[in-house]
């Protein structure tokens, strides 16, 4: 017998993970698009980075494992680091690109952290404003608002 919420369907052997902040307006659409995954007992991990809207409530309502990490992945750049970055990347008379006190969100660390919470070896990362659309061939295509804003390569 397979472990699943729906009889006769195998539990997915991959986890879907995402990081987000204040995603209440887009998160439900993403969850709706992966309903087949969650209906079969598939794991979804949501790591929220200091959300002040209903992001966490939506994630939990949809059965996700959800964690609010606040500003855990934000680094405040000190004077020494700002100087090193500017020395390396600023050319001649250009203005400094980084100033002491600026905040840096370490996206890679946050994404890797979300993947570390998955119980499966295979992890699919998706953004909160993306969704999966099933085609006639019964495959899925990732839909992203960013793709519609990028210039065509034709």
PDB file of C-alpha atoms in Angstrom:
ATOM      1  CA  UNK A   1       0.000   0.000   0.000  1.00  0.00           C
ATOM      2  CA  UNK A   2       1.353   3.440  -0.903  1.00  0.00           C
ATOM      3  CA  UNK A   3       1.490   6.350   1.521  1.00  0.00           C
ATOM      4  CA  UNK A   4      -0.749   8.960  -0.067  1.00  0.00           C
ATOM      5  CA  UNK A   5      -3.733  11.203   0.536  1.00  0.00           C
ATOM      6  CA  UNK A   6      -5.447   9.831  -2.596  1.00  0.00           C
ATOM      7  CA  UNK A   7      -5.941   6.071  -3.038  1.00  0.00           C
ATOM      8  CA  UNK A   8      -4.014   4.530  -5.924  1.00  0.00           C
ATOM      9  CA  UNK A   9      -1.637   7.473  -6.405  1.00  0.00           C
ATOM     10  CA  UNK A  10       2.009   7.241  -5.396  1.00  0.00           C
ATOM     11  CA  UNK A  11       3.448   9.825  -3.076  1.00  0.00           C
ATOM     12  CA  UNK A  12       5.896  12.065  -4.982  1.00  0.00           C
ATOM     13  CA  UNK A  13       9.565  11.354  -4.309  1.00  0.00           C
ATOM     14  CA  UNK A  14      10.549  15.006  -4.589  1.00  0.00           C
ATOM     15  CA  UNK A  15       9.974  18.097  -2.481  1.00  0.00           C
ATOM     16  CA  UNK A  16       8.938  21.538  -3.725  1.00  0.00           C
ATOM     17  CA  UNK A  17      10.681  24.378  -1.885  1.00  0.00           C
ATOM     18  CA  UNK A  18      10.447  28.148  -2.090  1.00  0.00           C
ATOM     19  CA  UNK A  19      11.493  31.278  -0.304  1.00  0.00           C
ATOM     20  CA  UNK A  20       9.196  34.276  -0.246  1.00  0.00           C
ATOM     21  CA  UNK A  21       8.379  37.579   1.374  1.00  0.00           C
ATOM     22  CA  UNK A  22       4.934  39.175   1.472  1.00  0.00           C
ATOM     23  CA  UNK A  23       3.581  36.779  -1.146  1.00  0.00           C
ATOM     24  CA  UNK A  24      -0.067  36.636  -0.117  1.00  0.00           C
ATOM     25  CA  UNK A  25      -1.167  37.950  -3.524  1.00  0.00           C
ATOM     26  CA  UNK A  26       0.602  35.232  -5.548  1.00  0.00           C
ATOM     27  CA  UNK A  27       1.109  32.232  -3.281  1.00  0.00           C
ATOM     28  CA  UNK A  28      -2.359  30.668  -3.578  1.00  0.00           C
ATOM     29  CA  UNK A  29      -2.064  30.500  -7.391  1.00  0.00           C
ATOM     30  CA  UNK A  30       1.233  28.645  -7.018  1.00  0.00           C
ATOM     31  CA  UNK A  31      -0.373  26.189  -4.569  1.00  0.00           C
ATOM     32  CA  UNK A  32      -3.339  25.687  -6.897  1.00  0.00           C
ATOM     33  CA  UNK A  33      -0.939  24.793  -9.716  1.00  0.00           C
ATOM     34  CA  UNK A  34       0.771  22.060  -7.655  1.00  0.00           C
ATOM     35  CA  UNK A  35      -2.454  20.584  -6.289  1.00  0.00           C
ATOM     36  CA  UNK A  36      -1.723  17.213  -7.933  1.00  0.00           C
ATOM     37  CA  UNK A  37       1.541  17.110  -5.963  1.00  0.00           C
ATOM     38  CA  UNK A  38      -0.015  18.031  -2.624  1.00  0.00           C
ATOM     39  CA  UNK A  39      -3.095  15.817  -3.120  1.00  0.00           C
ATOM     40  CA  UNK A  40      -0.732  12.853  -3.412  1.00  0.00           C
ATOM     41  CA  UNK A  41       0.988  13.745  -0.126  1.00  0.00           C
ATOM     42  CA  UNK A  42       3.851  15.645  -1.721  1.00  0.00           C
ATOM     43  CA  UNK A  43       6.005  17.822   0.477  1.00  0.00           C
ATOM     44  CA  UNK A  44       6.097  21.606   0.090  1.00  0.00           C
ATOM     45  CA  UNK A  45       8.469  23.770   2.120  1.00  0.00           C
ATOM     46  CA  UNK A  46       7.926  27.536   2.407  1.00  0.00           C
ATOM     47  CA  UNK A  47      10.584  29.733   4.003  1.00  0.00           C
ATOM     48  CA  UNK A  48       9.300  33.241   4.617  1.00  0.00           C
ATOM     49  CA  UNK A  49      11.829  36.041   4.966  1.00  0.00           C
ATOM     50  CA  UNK A  50      10.136  38.549   7.244  1.00  0.00           C
ATOM     51  CA  UNK A  51       6.650  38.567   5.721  1.00  0.00           C
ATOM     52  CA  UNK A  52       4.133  40.964   7.244  1.00  0.00           C
ATOM     53  CA  UNK A  53       1.094  39.776   5.265  1.00  0.00           C
ATOM     54  CA  UNK A  54      -0.816  36.458   5.169  1.00  0.00           C
ATOM     55  CA  UNK A  55       2.023  34.503   3.503  1.00  0.00           C
ATOM     56  CA  UNK A  56       2.511  32.106   6.428  1.00  0.00           C
ATOM     57  CA  UNK A  57      -1.230  31.525   6.873  1.00  0.00           C
ATOM     58  CA  UNK A  58      -1.653  30.663   3.184  1.00  0.00           C
ATOM     59  CA  UNK A  59       1.313  28.289   3.264  1.00  0.00           C
ATOM     60  CA  UNK A  60       0.038  26.481   6.359  1.00  0.00           C
ATOM     61  CA  UNK A  61      -3.561  26.363   5.053  1.00  0.00           C
ATOM     62  CA  UNK A  62      -2.245  24.551   1.978  1.00  0.00           C
ATOM     63  CA  UNK A  63      -0.396  21.950   4.048  1.00  0.00           C
ATOM     64  CA  UNK A  64       3.130  23.288   3.590  1.00  0.00           C
ATOM     65  CA  UNK A  65       5.884  23.014   6.127  1.00  0.00           C
ATOM     66  CA  UNK A  66       6.396  26.728   6.737  1.00  0.00           C
ATOM     67  CA  UNK A  67       9.073  28.603   8.638  1.00  0.00           C
ATOM     68  CA  UNK A  68       9.417  32.339   9.225  1.00  0.00           C
ATOM     69  CA  UNK A  69      13.136  33.188   9.345  1.00  0.00           C
ATOM     70  CA  UNK A  70      12.868  36.959   9.668  1.00  0.00           C
ATOM     71  CA  UNK A  71      16.065  38.739   8.654  1.00  0.00           C
ATOM     72  CA  UNK A  72      18.285  35.677   9.154  1.00  0.00           C
ATOM     73  CA  UNK A  73      19.735  35.945   5.632  1.00  0.00           C
ATOM     74  CA  UNK A  74      20.339  39.695   5.653  1.00  0.00           C
ATOM     75  CA  UNK A  75      23.858  40.994   6.184  1.00  0.00           C
ATOM     76  CA  UNK A  76      24.656  44.604   6.999  1.00  0.00           C
ATOM     77  CA  UNK A  77      27.758  45.628   5.067  1.00  0.00           C
ATOM     78  CA  UNK A  78      30.447  47.172   7.243  1.00  0.00           C
ATOM     79  CA  UNK A  79      32.988  49.821   6.191  1.00  0.00           C
ATOM     80  CA  UNK A  80      35.767  47.291   5.497  1.00  0.00           C
ATOM     81  CA  UNK A  81      33.627  45.107   3.223  1.00  0.00           C
ATOM     82  CA  UNK A  82      32.184  48.129   1.400  1.00  0.00           C
ATOM     83  CA  UNK A  83      35.711  49.364   0.724  1.00  0.00           C
ATOM     84  CA  UNK A  84      36.847  45.952  -0.615  1.00  0.00           C
ATOM     85  CA  UNK A  85      33.846  45.693  -2.951  1.00  0.00           C
ATOM     86  CA  UNK A  86      34.284  49.237  -4.241  1.00  0.00           C
ATOM     87  CA  UNK A  87      38.032  48.781  -4.798  1.00  0.00           C
ATOM     88  CA  UNK A  88      37.356  45.690  -6.866  1.00  0.00           C
ATOM     89  CA  UNK A  89      34.401  46.890  -8.944  1.00  0.00           C
ATOM     90  CA  UNK A  90      34.363  50.689  -9.135  1.00  0.00           C
ATOM     91  CA  UNK A  91      36.192  52.093 -12.145  1.00  0.00           C
ATOM     92  CA  UNK A  92      38.112  55.374 -11.995  1.00  0.00           C
ATOM     93  CA  UNK A  93      35.815  58.312 -11.152  1.00  0.00           C
ATOM     94  CA  UNK A  94      32.613  56.281 -10.686  1.00  0.00           C
ATOM     95  CA  UNK A  95      30.612  56.587  -7.488  1.00  0.00           C
ATOM     96  CA  UNK A  96      30.936  53.782  -4.923  1.00  0.00           C
ATOM     97  CA  UNK A  97      28.442  51.003  -5.583  1.00  0.00           C
ATOM     98  CA  UNK A  98      28.211  49.910  -1.941  1.00  0.00           C
ATOM     99  CA  UNK A  99      28.168  51.980   1.233  1.00  0.00           C
ATOM    100  CA  UNK A 100      28.642  50.908   4.819  1.00  0.00           C
ATOM    101  CA  UNK A 101      25.291  50.163   6.415  1.00  0.00           C
ATOM    102  CA  UNK A 102      23.719  48.818   3.215  1.00  0.00           C
ATOM    103  CA  UNK A 103      21.787  45.569   3.609  1.00  0.00           C
ATOM    104  CA  UNK A 104      22.471  42.506   1.480  1.00  0.00           C
ATOM    105  CA  UNK A 105      19.931  39.688   1.176  1.00  0.00           C
ATOM    106  CA  UNK A 106      21.827  36.431   0.655  1.00  0.00           C
ATOM    107  CA  UNK A 107      19.402  34.771  -1.745  1.00  0.00           C
ATOM    108  CA  UNK A 108      21.603  31.708  -2.301  1.00  0.00           C
ATOM    109  CA  UNK A 109      21.900  30.980   1.424  1.00  0.00           C
ATOM    110  CA  UNK A 110      18.142  31.349   1.873  1.00  0.00           C
ATOM    111  CA  UNK A 111      17.400  29.071  -1.103  1.00  0.00           C
ATOM    112  CA  UNK A 112      19.906  26.481   0.115  1.00  0.00           C
ATOM    113  CA  UNK A 113      18.398  26.611   3.594  1.00  0.00           C
ATOM    114  CA  UNK A 114      14.920  25.917   2.206  1.00  0.00           C
ATOM    115  CA  UNK A 115      16.294  22.921   0.285  1.00  0.00           C
ATOM    116  CA  UNK A 116      18.002  21.614   3.442  1.00  0.00           C
ATOM    117  CA  UNK A 117      14.576  21.282   5.106  1.00  0.00           C
ATOM    118  CA  UNK A 118      13.306  18.853   2.447  1.00  0.00           C
ATOM    119  CA  UNK A 119      12.954  15.203   3.417  1.00  0.00           C
ATOM    120  CA  UNK A 120      13.408  13.986  -0.168  1.00  0.00           C
ATOM    121  CA  UNK A 121      16.708  13.838  -2.051  1.00  0.00           C
ATOM    122  CA  UNK A 122      15.236  15.512  -5.123  1.00  0.00           C
ATOM    123  CA  UNK A 123      14.189  19.134  -4.715  1.00  0.00           C
ATOM    124  CA  UNK A 124      12.273  21.400  -7.087  1.00  0.00           C
ATOM    125  CA  UNK A 125      12.604  25.120  -6.444  1.00  0.00           C
ATOM    126  CA  UNK A 126       9.831  27.437  -7.541  1.00  0.00           C
ATOM    127  CA  UNK A 127       9.174  31.110  -6.908  1.00  0.00           C
ATOM    128  CA  UNK A 128       5.986  32.277  -5.228  1.00  0.00           C
ATOM    129  CA  UNK A 129       4.780  34.090  -8.349  1.00  0.00           C
ATOM    130  CA  UNK A 130       5.380  31.133 -10.660  1.00  0.00           C
ATOM    131  CA  UNK A 131       2.970  28.311 -11.354  1.00  0.00           C
ATOM    132  CA  UNK A 132       2.899  24.999 -13.184  1.00  0.00           C
ATOM    133  CA  UNK A 133       0.590  24.572 -16.130  1.00  0.00           C
ATOM    134  CA  UNK A 134      -0.324  21.100 -17.367  1.00  0.00           C
ATOM    135  CA  UNK A 135      -0.120  20.588 -21.116  1.00  0.00           C
ATOM    136  CA  UNK A 136      -2.113  18.271 -23.366  1.00  0.00           C
ATOM    137  CA  UNK A 137       0.839  15.862 -23.273  1.00  0.00           C
ATOM    138  CA  UNK A 138       0.388  15.598 -19.462  1.00  0.00           C
ATOM    139  CA  UNK A 139       3.676  17.336 -18.799  1.00  0.00           C
ATOM    140  CA  UNK A 140       4.094  20.507 -16.798  1.00  0.00           C
ATOM    141  CA  UNK A 141       5.502  23.818 -17.949  1.00  0.00           C
ATOM    142  CA  UNK A 142       6.700  26.438 -15.503  1.00  0.00           C
ATOM    143  CA  UNK A 143       4.983  29.775 -16.038  1.00  0.00           C
ATOM    144  CA  UNK A 144       6.723  32.883 -14.765  1.00  0.00           C
ATOM    145  CA  UNK A 145       5.787  36.555 -14.916  1.00  0.00           C
ATOM    146  CA  UNK A 146       9.476  37.310 -15.560  1.00  0.00           C
ATOM    147  CA  UNK A 147       9.451  35.272 -18.780  1.00  0.00           C
ATOM    148  CA  UNK A 148       6.754  37.492 -20.283  1.00  0.00           C
ATOM    149  CA  UNK A 149       8.863  40.597 -19.634  1.00  0.00           C
ATOM    150  CA  UNK A 150      12.050  39.276 -21.242  1.00  0.00           C
ATOM    151  CA  UNK A 151      12.877  40.162 -24.859  1.00  0.00           C
ATOM    152  CA  UNK A 152      12.418  37.466 -27.460  1.00  0.00           C
ATOM    153  CA  UNK A 153      15.576  35.835 -28.847  1.00  0.00           C
ATOM    154  CA  UNK A 154      14.109  35.721 -32.358  1.00  0.00           C
TER     155      UNK A 154
END
